[in-house]
Coordinates of C-alpha atoms in Angstrom, one line a residue:
Chain Y
M911 CA 2.0 98.9 67.0
D912 CA 1.1 102.5 67.6
G913 CA -2.1 102.3 68.4
R914 CA -3.1 105.5 67.6
I915 CA -5.7 106.7 64.4
V916 CA -5.6 111.2 64.9
A917 CA -7.5 113.1 62.5
A918 CA -4.9 116.0 61.5
P919 CA -6.3 119.6 62.2
E920 CA -5.0 120.9 59.5
W921 CA -3.3 123.5 60.5
G922 CA -1.3 125.3 57.4
V923 CA 0.4 128.4 56.3
W924 CA -1.4 130.6 58.4
V925 CA -1.1 128.9 61.6
I926 CA 2.4 128.6 60.8
L927 CA 2.7 132.4 59.9
Y928 CA 1.4 133.1 63.0
F929 CA 3.5 131.1 64.8
F930 CA 6.8 132.8 63.4
F931 CA 5.6 136.7 63.3
G932 CA 4.8 135.9 66.7
G933 CA 7.4 134.6 68.3
I934 CA 9.7 137.4 66.4
A935 CA 7.4 140.0 68.0
A936 CA 7.3 138.3 71.2
G937 CA 11.0 137.6 71.0
A938 CA 11.7 141.2 70.2
Y939 CA 9.5 142.5 72.4
F940 CA 10.8 140.5 75.6
I941 CA 14.4 141.5 74.8
G942 CA 12.9 145.3 74.3
T943 CA 11.5 145.7 78.0
L944 CA 14.5 143.3 79.5
I945 CA 16.9 146.1 78.4
D946 CA 14.6 148.8 79.6
L947 CA 14.8 146.8 82.6
V948 CA 18.5 145.7 83.2
G949 CA 20.4 147.6 80.1
H950 CA 22.1 151.3 79.8
E951 CA 20.6 154.3 78.6
R952 CA 22.4 154.1 76.0
D953 CA 20.3 150.5 75.1
R954 CA 17.6 152.2 75.2
P955 CA 17.5 152.5 71.2
I956 CA 17.3 149.4 70.8
A957 CA 14.3 148.7 73.4
R958 CA 13.0 151.3 71.1
L959 CA 13.4 149.7 67.9
A960 CA 12.2 146.1 69.7
Y961 CA 9.1 148.0 69.9
Y962 CA 8.2 149.7 66.6
I963 CA 9.0 146.3 65.5
A964 CA 6.6 144.2 67.8
F965 CA 3.6 145.8 67.5
P966 CA 2.7 145.6 63.5
L967 CA 3.9 142.3 63.7
V968 CA 1.1 141.5 66.9
L969 CA -1.4 143.3 64.7
L970 CA -0.8 140.5 61.9
C971 CA -0.9 138.4 63.8
G972 CA -4.5 138.7 64.7
I973 CA -5.3 139.1 61.2
L974 CA -3.5 135.5 60.2
L975 CA -5.4 133.7 62.8
V976 CA -8.7 135.6 62.1
V977 CA -8.0 134.4 58.3
D978 CA -7.2 130.6 59.4
L979 CA -10.6 129.8 61.3
G980 CA -13.1 128.2 59.3
R981 CA -15.9 130.7 60.0
P982 CA -13.8 133.8 60.6
E983 CA -16.5 136.2 61.3
R984 CA -17.1 134.2 63.6
F985 CA -13.2 134.7 65.6
W986 CA -15.2 136.7 68.3
H987 CA -16.3 134.2 69.8
M988 CA -12.7 133.1 71.6
L989 CA -13.6 136.1 73.0
I990 CA -17.0 136.4 74.1
Q991 CA -19.6 133.9 75.0
S992 CA -22.1 134.2 72.0
N993 CA -25.1 132.8 73.8
T994 CA -24.4 134.3 76.8
G995 CA -22.5 138.4 76.1
L996 CA -20.3 136.9 79.4
P997 CA -16.2 136.8 78.5
M998 CA -15.0 133.2 77.7
F999 CA -11.8 132.4 79.1
K1000 CA -11.1 128.7 79.8
Y1001 CA -8.6 128.5 82.3
W1002 CA -7.5 125.2 81.6
S1003 CA -7.2 126.1 77.9
P1004 CA -3.7 126.7 76.1
M1005 CA -5.8 128.1 72.9
S1006 CA -8.0 130.1 74.8
V1007 CA -6.1 131.8 78.2
G1008 CA -3.7 132.5 74.0
T1009 CA -6.3 134.0 72.9
W1010 CA -6.6 136.3 75.6
A1011 CA -2.6 136.9 75.9
L1012 CA -2.1 137.8 72.8
L1013 CA -5.0 140.4 73.1
L1014 CA -3.3 141.9 76.3
F1015 CA -0.4 141.1 74.7
G1016 CA -1.6 143.7 71.7
L1017 CA -2.0 146.8 74.4
F1018 CA 1.5 145.9 76.0
T1019 CA 3.0 146.3 72.8
G1020 CA 0.6 149.1 71.0
V1021 CA 1.3 151.3 74.3
S1022 CA 5.2 150.7 73.5
F1023 CA 4.9 151.8 70.4
V1024 CA 2.8 154.7 70.8
G1025 CA 4.9 155.6 73.7
A1026 CA 8.6 155.2 71.6
L1027 CA 7.1 157.6 69.2
A1028 CA 6.1 160.2 72.0
E1029 CA 10.1 159.6 73.3
E1030 CA 11.5 160.9 69.9
G1031 CA 8.5 162.7 69.4
R1032 CA 7.3 162.1 65.9
F1033 CA 3.8 162.3 64.7
G1034 CA 3.6 165.5 67.9
L1035 CA 3.3 162.8 70.8
G1036 CA 6.6 164.3 72.1
R1037 CA 4.2 165.9 74.8
F1038 CA 3.5 162.6 76.3
N1039 CA 6.9 161.8 76.8
G1040 CA 7.4 162.0 79.9
P1041 CA 4.4 159.4 80.9
A1042 CA 5.9 157.1 78.4
R1043 CA 9.7 157.2 80.1
W1044 CA 8.2 157.0 83.3
L1045 CA 6.4 153.6 81.9
H1046 CA 9.7 152.2 80.8
R1047 CA 12.5 153.7 83.5
G1048 CA 13.4 151.4 86.2
P1049 CA 12.1 148.5 87.2
S1050 CA 8.0 148.7 86.4
L1051 CA 4.9 147.2 87.0
F1052 CA 4.1 147.6 83.2
E1053 CA 7.8 146.3 82.6
L1054 CA 7.9 143.3 84.1
A1055 CA 3.6 142.6 82.9
G1056 CA 5.2 143.0 79.6
I1057 CA 8.1 140.8 80.2
A1058 CA 5.7 138.0 80.9
V1059 CA 3.4 138.3 78.8
G1060 CA 6.2 138.4 76.0
F1061 CA 7.6 135.4 77.2
F1062 CA 4.5 134.2 77.8
I1063 CA 3.5 134.5 74.0
A1064 CA 6.2 133.5 72.8
A1065 CA 6.1 129.9 74.5
Y1066 CA 1.8 129.2 74.7
T1067 CA 1.9 127.9 71.1
G1068 CA 4.1 125.5 71.7
A1069 CA 1.9 124.9 74.9
V1070 CA -1.4 124.3 72.2
L1071 CA 0.8 122.0 70.1
T1072 CA 1.4 120.3 73.4
A1073 CA -1.8 119.7 74.4
T1074 CA -3.5 117.5 72.0
N1075 CA -3.3 113.4 71.2
Q1076 CA -1.2 114.8 68.0
P1077 CA 1.5 112.3 67.7
F1078 CA 4.5 114.0 68.5
W1079 CA 3.7 117.7 69.6
S1080 CA 1.8 115.5 72.5
D1081 CA 4.7 113.8 73.3
S1082 CA 7.4 115.8 74.1
P1083 CA 6.6 118.8 76.7
L1084 CA 10.0 120.7 74.8
I1085 CA 8.4 122.5 72.1
G1086 CA 6.8 125.7 73.9
A1087 CA 10.4 125.9 75.7
L1088 CA 11.9 125.4 72.3
F1089 CA 9.7 127.8 70.9
L1090 CA 10.4 130.7 73.5
A1091 CA 14.8 130.5 72.8
S1092 CA 13.6 130.5 69.2
A1093 CA 11.7 133.5 69.8
A1094 CA 14.2 135.0 71.3
S1095 CA 17.1 133.9 68.4
T1096 CA 14.6 135.1 65.6
G1097 CA 13.5 138.6 67.9
I1098 CA 16.8 139.6 68.1
A1099 CA 17.9 138.9 64.4
A1100 CA 15.0 140.8 63.1
L1101 CA 16.4 143.5 65.7
L1102 CA 20.1 143.1 63.9
L1103 CA 19.3 143.4 60.7
V1104 CA 17.2 146.3 60.9
M1105 CA 19.6 148.2 63.0
R1106 CA 21.4 146.9 59.9
F1107 CA 20.2 149.3 58.1
A1108 CA 17.4 151.5 59.9
R1109 CA 19.6 153.1 63.1
R1110 CA 22.2 154.4 64.3
T1111 CA 23.7 152.7 67.2
P1112 CA 26.4 152.5 69.7
D1113 CA 28.5 149.5 68.7
D1114 CA 29.0 148.4 72.2
S1115 CA 24.8 147.9 72.4
V1116 CA 25.5 146.0 69.5
A1117 CA 27.5 144.1 70.8
N1118 CA 25.6 143.3 74.1
L1119 CA 23.1 142.4 72.0
E1120 CA 24.8 140.0 69.8
R1121 CA 26.0 138.4 72.9
T1122 CA 22.8 138.1 74.7
D1123 CA 21.8 135.9 71.0
R1124 CA 24.7 133.6 71.3
W1125 CA 23.5 132.6 74.8
A1126 CA 20.1 132.6 73.0
M1127 CA 21.3 130.1 69.4
L1128 CA 23.1 128.2 72.3
L1129 CA 19.7 127.1 74.6
E1130 CA 17.8 126.6 71.0
L1131 CA 20.8 124.2 69.5
L1132 CA 20.7 122.1 73.3
L1133 CA 16.3 122.3 73.4
L1134 CA 16.2 121.2 69.2
I1135 CA 18.6 117.8 70.2
A1136 CA 16.2 117.8 73.2
F1137 CA 13.2 117.8 71.9
V1138 CA 14.3 115.1 69.0
V1139 CA 15.4 113.2 72.3
S1140 CA 12.1 113.3 73.9
L1141 CA 10.1 111.8 70.7
G1142 CA 11.6 108.4 71.7
S1143 CA 10.3 105.9 70.0
L1144 CA 8.6 108.3 67.3
A1145 CA 12.0 110.1 66.9
P1146 CA 13.2 107.7 64.0
A1147 CA 10.3 108.2 62.3
F1148 CA 10.4 111.6 62.7
V1149 CA 13.7 111.7 61.4
I1150 CA 13.8 110.1 58.6
S1151 CA 10.8 111.5 57.6
I1152 CA 10.9 115.6 55.6
Y1153 CA 9.9 116.9 58.1
G1154 CA 12.7 115.5 59.9
L1155 CA 15.3 116.8 58.0
L1156 CA 14.1 120.2 57.3
L1157 CA 14.8 120.4 61.0
I1158 CA 18.0 119.2 61.3
V1159 CA 19.2 120.6 58.2
G1160 CA 16.8 124.2 57.6
T1161 CA 16.9 124.7 61.2
L1162 CA 19.8 123.1 64.0
A1163 CA 22.7 123.4 61.1
I1164 CA 21.8 126.3 59.2
G1165 CA 19.7 128.7 61.2
V1166 CA 21.9 127.8 64.7
I1167 CA 24.7 126.5 64.1
V1168 CA 26.2 128.7 60.9
P1169 CA 24.3 132.3 62.4
L1170 CA 26.4 131.0 65.8
V1171 CA 29.9 130.2 64.1
I1172 CA 29.2 134.1 61.8
S1173 CA 28.3 135.7 65.4
W1174 CA 30.5 133.7 67.4
R1175 CA 34.5 133.9 66.2
T1176 CA 34.7 133.9 62.3
H1177 CA 32.3 136.8 60.8
P1178 CA 33.6 135.7 57.7
F1179 CA 31.8 137.8 55.3
G1180 CA 32.5 140.9 56.9
A1181 CA 30.8 143.4 57.2
N1182 CA 28.2 141.9 56.3
S1183 CA 28.4 138.6 58.9
T1184 CA 25.6 140.0 61.1
V1185 CA 22.7 140.3 58.4
I1186 CA 23.4 137.2 57.2
A1187 CA 23.5 135.7 60.5
A1188 CA 20.1 137.2 61.0
L1189 CA 19.0 136.4 57.9
L1190 CA 19.4 132.6 58.4
A1191 CA 18.3 132.9 62.0
L1192 CA 15.2 134.2 60.8
A1193 CA 14.7 131.3 57.6
G1194 CA 15.7 128.8 60.6
G1195 CA 13.2 129.8 62.8
L1196 CA 10.4 130.2 60.2
V1197 CA 11.6 126.5 59.2
L1198 CA 11.2 124.7 63.0
R1199 CA 7.6 126.4 63.2
Y1200 CA 6.5 124.5 59.6
A1201 CA 8.6 121.0 60.0
I1202 CA 7.0 120.6 63.8
V1203 CA 3.5 122.5 62.8
M1204 CA 3.6 119.8 59.8
G1205 CA 5.3 116.7 61.1
G1206 CA 2.6 116.1 64.3
Q1207 CA 0.0 115.8 61.7
Y1208 CA 1.3 115.1 58.7
V1209 CA 4.3 111.8 60.0
S1210 CA 3.3 108.5 59.4
V1211 CA 3.8 106.1 62.1
A1212 CA 3.3 102.5 62.7
G1213 CA -0.8 102.5 63.7
R1214 CA -1.5 105.6 62.6
Chain J
M965 CA -33.1 119.3 83.1
A966 CA -30.5 116.4 83.6
Q967 CA -31.5 113.1 82.9
V968 CA -30.4 109.8 83.0
P969 CA -26.6 109.4 81.9
V970 CA -27.4 107.4 78.4
G971 CA -25.0 106.3 75.5
F972 CA -23.8 103.1 73.4
Y973 CA -22.2 99.5 74.7
T974 CA -21.1 98.2 71.1
D975 CA -20.6 94.6 70.9
T976 CA -18.2 93.4 68.4
S977 CA -19.0 90.3 68.6
V978 CA -22.2 90.4 67.0
C979 CA -21.7 93.1 64.6
I980 CA -21.8 91.4 61.0
G981 CA -20.2 94.4 58.8
C982 CA -23.6 95.4 57.4
K983 CA -23.2 99.0 57.6
A984 CA -27.0 99.3 58.7
C985 CA -26.0 101.9 61.6
Q986 CA -23.4 104.2 58.7
V987 CA -26.9 104.5 56.1
A988 CA -29.0 105.1 58.9
C989 CA -27.3 107.9 60.5
H990 CA -26.6 109.3 56.9
Q991 CA -30.0 109.5 57.1
W992 CA -31.4 110.2 59.9
N993 CA -29.0 113.2 60.0
D994 CA -29.2 114.0 56.3
L995 CA -25.7 113.9 56.0
P996 CA -24.0 114.2 52.0
A997 CA -22.2 111.4 50.7
D998 CA -17.9 111.3 51.0
L999 CA -17.4 111.8 47.3
A1000 CA -13.5 112.8 45.8
Q1001 CA -14.6 115.2 44.6
Q1002 CA -17.5 118.3 46.3
P1003 CA -20.3 118.9 43.4
S1004 CA -20.7 122.2 41.7
E1005 CA -23.1 124.3 39.6
N1006 CA -21.5 122.5 36.3
S1007 CA -19.7 119.4 38.2
P1008 CA -22.7 116.8 40.0
G1009 CA -19.0 115.3 41.5
R1010 CA -17.4 112.3 42.1
A1011 CA -17.6 109.2 43.7
R1012 CA -14.8 108.5 46.0
P1013 CA -12.6 105.0 44.1
L1014 CA -12.9 102.1 46.5
T1015 CA -10.8 101.9 49.5
G1016 CA -9.2 98.7 48.7
N1017 CA -9.7 97.3 52.3
S1018 CA -11.6 94.5 52.8
Y1019 CA -15.3 95.9 52.3
D1020 CA -14.2 99.2 53.8
N1021 CA -15.8 101.6 51.4
T1022 CA -15.6 105.2 53.2
G1023 CA -12.0 105.3 54.9
S1024 CA -12.8 106.7 58.0
L1025 CA -14.5 108.7 60.5
S1026 CA -15.0 111.7 58.6
A1027 CA -17.0 115.5 58.8
N1028 CA -19.7 113.5 56.8
N1029 CA -19.8 109.8 58.2
W1030 CA -20.6 110.0 61.6
R1031 CA -20.6 105.5 62.1
H1032 CA -17.8 103.8 60.0
V1033 CA -17.3 100.0 60.8
K1034 CA -14.3 98.8 60.6
F1035 CA -13.4 95.5 58.6
I1036 CA -10.0 93.7 59.7
E1037 CA -9.0 90.6 58.5
Q1038 CA -6.5 88.2 60.8
F1039 CA -4.1 85.6 59.9
N1040 CA -2.3 83.3 61.4
P1041 CA 0.9 82.9 60.3
E1042 CA 0.2 80.1 58.0
R1043 CA -2.1 82.2 56.3
T1044 CA -4.5 79.3 56.8
E1045 CA -6.8 80.8 59.7
T1046 CA -8.5 83.7 59.4
A1047 CA -10.6 86.0 61.7
W1048 CA -12.6 88.8 61.1
L1049 CA -13.2 91.4 63.4
M1050 CA -15.7 94.3 62.8
M1051 CA -15.8 97.3 64.9
S1052 CA -19.1 99.9 64.2
D1053 CA -16.5 103.4 64.9
V1054 CA -17.9 106.3 66.5
C1055 CA -17.6 109.0 68.8
K1056 CA -17.0 107.4 71.8
H1057 CA -18.6 110.5 73.9
C1058 CA -16.1 110.8 77.0
V1059 CA -16.6 111.2 80.3
N1060 CA -13.8 113.8 80.4
A1061 CA -13.2 114.6 76.9
P1062 CA -10.8 115.8 75.7
C1063 CA -12.8 117.8 73.3
L1064 CA -14.6 120.2 75.1
E1065 CA -11.5 120.3 77.4
V1066 CA -9.7 122.5 75.0
C1067 CA -12.5 124.4 73.0
P1068 CA -11.7 128.1 73.1
T1069 CA -15.2 129.2 72.1
G1070 CA -17.5 127.2 74.3
A1071 CA -18.9 125.5 71.1
I1072 CA -18.5 122.0 73.0
I1073 CA -21.4 121.1 75.6
R1074 CA -22.5 117.9 77.6
T1075 CA -25.8 117.2 77.2
E1076 CA -27.9 116.8 80.5
F1077 CA -27.9 113.5 78.7
D1078 CA -24.5 113.4 79.3
T1079 CA -23.3 113.5 75.6
V1080 CA -21.0 115.7 74.2
Y1081 CA -21.9 117.7 71.4
I1082 CA -21.4 120.6 68.8
Q1083 CA -22.8 123.8 68.4
Q1084 CA -22.7 124.7 64.8
D1085 CA -23.9 127.6 65.5
V1086 CA -21.1 128.7 68.0
C1087 CA -18.2 126.8 66.5
N1088 CA -15.6 129.4 64.8
G1089 CA -13.6 126.2 63.1
C1090 CA -10.5 126.8 65.0
R1091 CA -10.0 122.5 64.6
D1092 CA -8.4 122.8 68.2
C1093 CA -11.0 120.5 69.3
V1094 CA -9.4 118.0 66.0
G1095 CA -6.2 117.7 67.7
A1096 CA -7.2 116.7 71.2
C1097 CA -9.3 114.0 70.2
P1098 CA -7.8 110.6 70.8
F1099 CA -9.6 109.0 68.6
G1100 CA -9.4 111.0 65.4
V1101 CA -13.7 111.7 65.5
I1102 CA -13.9 114.7 64.8
H1103 CA -13.6 116.4 61.2
M1104 CA -13.8 120.0 59.7
A1105 CA -16.9 120.1 57.2
G1106 CA -15.3 121.3 54.0
A1107 CA -18.5 121.6 51.5
E1108 CA -21.3 124.0 51.3
N1109 CA -24.0 121.5 52.0
A1110 CA -22.5 120.3 55.0
G1111 CA -22.2 123.4 57.2
K1112 CA -18.3 124.4 56.0
G1113 CA -16.4 125.8 58.4
T1114 CA -17.1 124.0 61.1
A1115 CA -16.5 121.1 63.6
K1116 CA -18.7 117.6 63.3
K1117 CA -19.5 114.6 64.9
C1118 CA -21.8 112.3 65.9
T1119 CA -24.5 114.0 68.3
L1120 CA -25.7 111.3 69.7
C1121 CA -29.3 111.9 67.8
Y1122 CA -29.1 114.3 70.6
D1123 CA -32.8 115.5 68.7
R1124 CA -34.0 111.9 68.7
L1125 CA -33.4 112.0 72.7
Q1126 CA -35.2 114.9 72.9
H1127 CA -38.1 112.7 71.8
N1128 CA -37.2 109.7 73.6
L1129 CA -36.0 108.4 70.4
T1130 CA -33.3 105.4 70.1
P1131 CA -30.3 106.2 68.2
A1132 CA -30.7 106.0 64.1
C1133 CA -27.7 103.4 64.5
A1134 CA -28.7 102.1 67.5
Q1135 CA -32.4 101.3 65.6
A1136 CA -31.1 100.3 62.9
C1137 CA -28.7 97.6 64.7
P1138 CA -30.1 93.6 63.2
T1139 CA -27.8 92.3 65.3
E1140 CA -28.2 94.9 68.8
S1141 CA -24.5 95.3 68.5
I1142 CA -25.2 98.7 68.6
Q1143 CA -27.4 98.4 71.9
F1144 CA -28.4 102.4 73.7
G1145 CA -29.7 102.9 77.2
P1146 CA -28.9 104.6 80.6
I1147 CA -24.8 103.8 80.9
D1148 CA -25.2 101.5 84.0
E1149 CA -27.3 99.1 82.5
L1150 CA -25.6 99.2 79.5
K1151 CA -22.6 97.8 81.9
K1152 CA -24.5 94.8 83.6
R1153 CA -25.1 94.1 80.0
A1154 CA -21.9 94.2 79.4
E1155 CA -20.2 92.3 81.6
A1156 CA -22.2 89.2 81.8
R1157 CA -21.6 89.3 77.8
L1158 CA -17.9 89.8 78.6
Q1159 CA -17.8 86.4 80.9
Q1160 CA -20.0 84.3 78.5
L1161 CA -17.5 85.0 75.9
Q1162 CA -14.6 84.3 78.2
S1163 CA -16.4 81.3 79.5
A1164 CA -16.7 80.0 76.5
G1165 CA -12.5 80.2 75.5
Y1166 CA -12.3 83.6 73.9
S1167 CA -9.9 85.2 76.6
K1168 CA -8.7 88.0 74.2
A1169 CA -12.6 89.4 75.2
R1170 CA -13.2 92.5 77.1
L1171 CA -15.0 95.8 77.9
Y1172 CA -13.6 99.5 76.7
G1173 CA -14.3 102.4 78.1
A1174 CA -16.7 100.4 80.3
D1175 CA -14.6 101.6 83.3
E1176 CA -12.8 105.1 84.7
T1177 CA -9.6 104.3 83.2
I1178 CA -10.3 106.0 79.9
L1179 CA -10.9 109.2 80.2
G1180 CA -13.1 108.8 83.0
G1181 CA -15.1 106.6 81.2
L1182 CA -16.5 106.2 77.1
N1183 CA -20.3 106.4 77.7
S1184 CA -19.6 104.7 74.2
F1185 CA -17.7 101.9 75.4
Y1186 CA -17.1 98.7 73.3
L1187 CA -16.7 94.5 73.8
L1188 CA -13.8 94.3 72.0
M1189 CA -12.7 90.2 70.9
D1190 CA -8.4 91.5 70.6
T1191 CA -6.0 94.5 72.1
P1192 CA -7.6 98.1 71.6
E1193 CA -4.7 98.0 69.2
T1194 CA -6.1 96.2 66.9
Y1195 CA -8.8 98.2 66.4
G1196 CA -6.1 101.4 66.1
L1197 CA -8.3 102.5 69.8
P1198 CA -5.7 104.3 71.9
S1199 CA -4.6 102.0 74.8
N1200 CA -3.7 104.7 77.0
P1201 CA -5.4 108.0 75.6
K1202 CA -4.8 111.3 77.6
L1203 CA -6.6 114.4 78.4
P1204 CA -4.8 117.3 77.2
S1205 CA -4.8 119.6 80.3
R1206 CA -2.1 117.0 81.7
S1207 CA 0.5 118.3 79.4
V1208 CA 0.2 121.8 80.2
L1209 CA 2.2 121.6 83.3
P1210 CA 5.4 119.8 82.6
S1211 CA 5.2 122.1 78.6
S1212 CA 4.5 125.8 81.0
L1213 CA 7.7 124.5 83.6
F1214 CA 10.5 123.2 80.8
S1215 CA 9.1 127.2 78.9
I1216 CA 9.6 129.2 82.5
G1217 CA 13.5 127.3 82.9
S1218 CA 13.3 128.3 79.3
A1219 CA 12.3 131.9 79.8
L1220 CA 14.9 132.1 82.9
A1221 CA 17.8 131.2 80.8
V1222 CA 17.1 133.7 78.1
G1223 CA 16.4 136.8 80.5
L1224 CA 19.4 135.8 82.6
A1225 CA 21.2 135.5 79.5
A1226 CA 20.1 139.6 78.9
L1227 CA 21.5 140.8 82.1
F1228 CA 24.4 139.2 82.1
S1229 CA 24.6 140.3 78.7
F1230 CA 23.5 144.6 79.0
R1231 CA 23.9 144.3 83.0
V1232 CA 27.6 143.0 84.1
R1233 CA 28.9 143.4 80.4
R1234 CA 27.7 146.9 81.0
V1235 CA 29.8 148.0 84.1
N1236 CA 32.6 146.8 83.1
Q1237 CA 32.4 148.1 79.9
L1238 CA 31.6 151.4 81.9
H1239 CA 33.9 150.9 84.1
P1240 CA 36.8 148.4 82.7
E1241 CA 39.0 149.0 86.1
G1242 CA 36.9 147.2 87.8
A1243 CA 36.2 144.6 85.7
S1244 CA 36.8 141.5 87.1
G1245 CA 38.1 137.9 85.5
Q1246 CA 34.3 137.2 84.5
D1247 CA 34.9 138.5 80.7
A1248 CA 37.3 135.1 81.0
A1249 CA 34.5 132.8 80.8
D1250 CA 32.1 135.0 78.8
F1251 CA 30.7 132.7 75.9
D1252 CA 31.8 136.2 74.1
G1253 CA 32.8 136.2 70.1
D1254 CA 33.9 140.6 70.1
A1255 CA 35.7 140.0 73.4

């Protein structure tokens, strides 16, 4: 008998969508800044595209989080103590740290977004081209901090789940790592998808991005298997539940293995292979969040 | 001003399942009934169906039921003998409270009586505390008349404590199964009762949460007649923060792997692309479908 009788926090569609879009934003952003940091000048269009993707999604994430609250008008209580006006920050609470990190991430992505516009001379921002390029040229503190914040946003949502007493969530230390790998693969998938339709990018840059994607998907594949194994005695109950089946079929098979095979050797759909692989990877990322968020709350285990 | 820590000692061996504690809690805290259908202007609401679980009519703790009497019926394999365990469940007011630890708004505080209290005007309904509680105590109010959108649980009658009154449930309990008082005094009473029961042959009797092994101690602790799991209590609940370090380390490892993938794809590979004559045998070992 497991002995745990817990209440579900009833995190549903808004939280799942936040985890998903936040993952894409974080993945796109840290890939963009990594390219800026270690890539070649020819790869810069990918980085700028990443910044165009990240910032609007971060704004959407903020809205999703506020809407999810039981009392949305009090969202600012996460940041400011309502009775003293002092900052509200608890370094030992993943949700508290995550709230501040999301605010910081909004600042980073916002600056990079405006910088990308300036570099491309859009909306009359061309006169800021110099400062914008300075921010993203070579190893700058801005880039290093941006990568760190991007990685944090990608992973902390998993830590929020792990830092509970819910079955499955609290039984595996791998959810944060898994979400980060998924953020990389979905962030790159979003980049590849937009690049396919909206931006001319050198073929060798695209090839390098796809190569990074394959490594990210391989990491996600290994972490998915390790996650299920790490559930220990609860793994069978999870695997035979609808959420376990979704994770295995929807994420592992359709969202990771199939795109990996398509991207690696075969390209069976010709020019559309990249688009199909990207769409499957994105769908797999959404199913991953759904299966883990809902599975931790509504899978029946003995004694629950 | 700090007071002497106070709490509950619940002796389940004398609980008779009368639910006077539930009624007193509802009355004092003006808690509405949990209905199957919430009342509206055109509908008076509908009563919940019977749970079918012995004499239990409320099922669990909830936003409106801050006390819940559990009925646990045990039979021997031949079904010739039965034992009927009863236990009035409530917030444990943990010394190291998981809900208080994770609360990102500071809505959950420790009072001057060393109890755990949710400030209703601060809570914004993020529900992190619901998932953090290992006892399934905290629930979200769903009905307008119950303060919709904020987290609810036993306050240990904070308003009564401020006026030197005993919490309503303990006041109403007719068998003194629920006892209220300074924690140190309650522990002495519990130890004496435990020795009495064990010397009378109740070998499974034990205290739950009276010492510091469970979340630093529970200011609402129990004398149980069987294992904690029999009552649906976790034997070893943990503080959420204990999960943060391992989760962080694995996440850092994952980040390093992704960073290295980008480095090799966009740096090493790029050098080879721009200077093909300098390319080494590295390509042969690449995870590369385009090569």
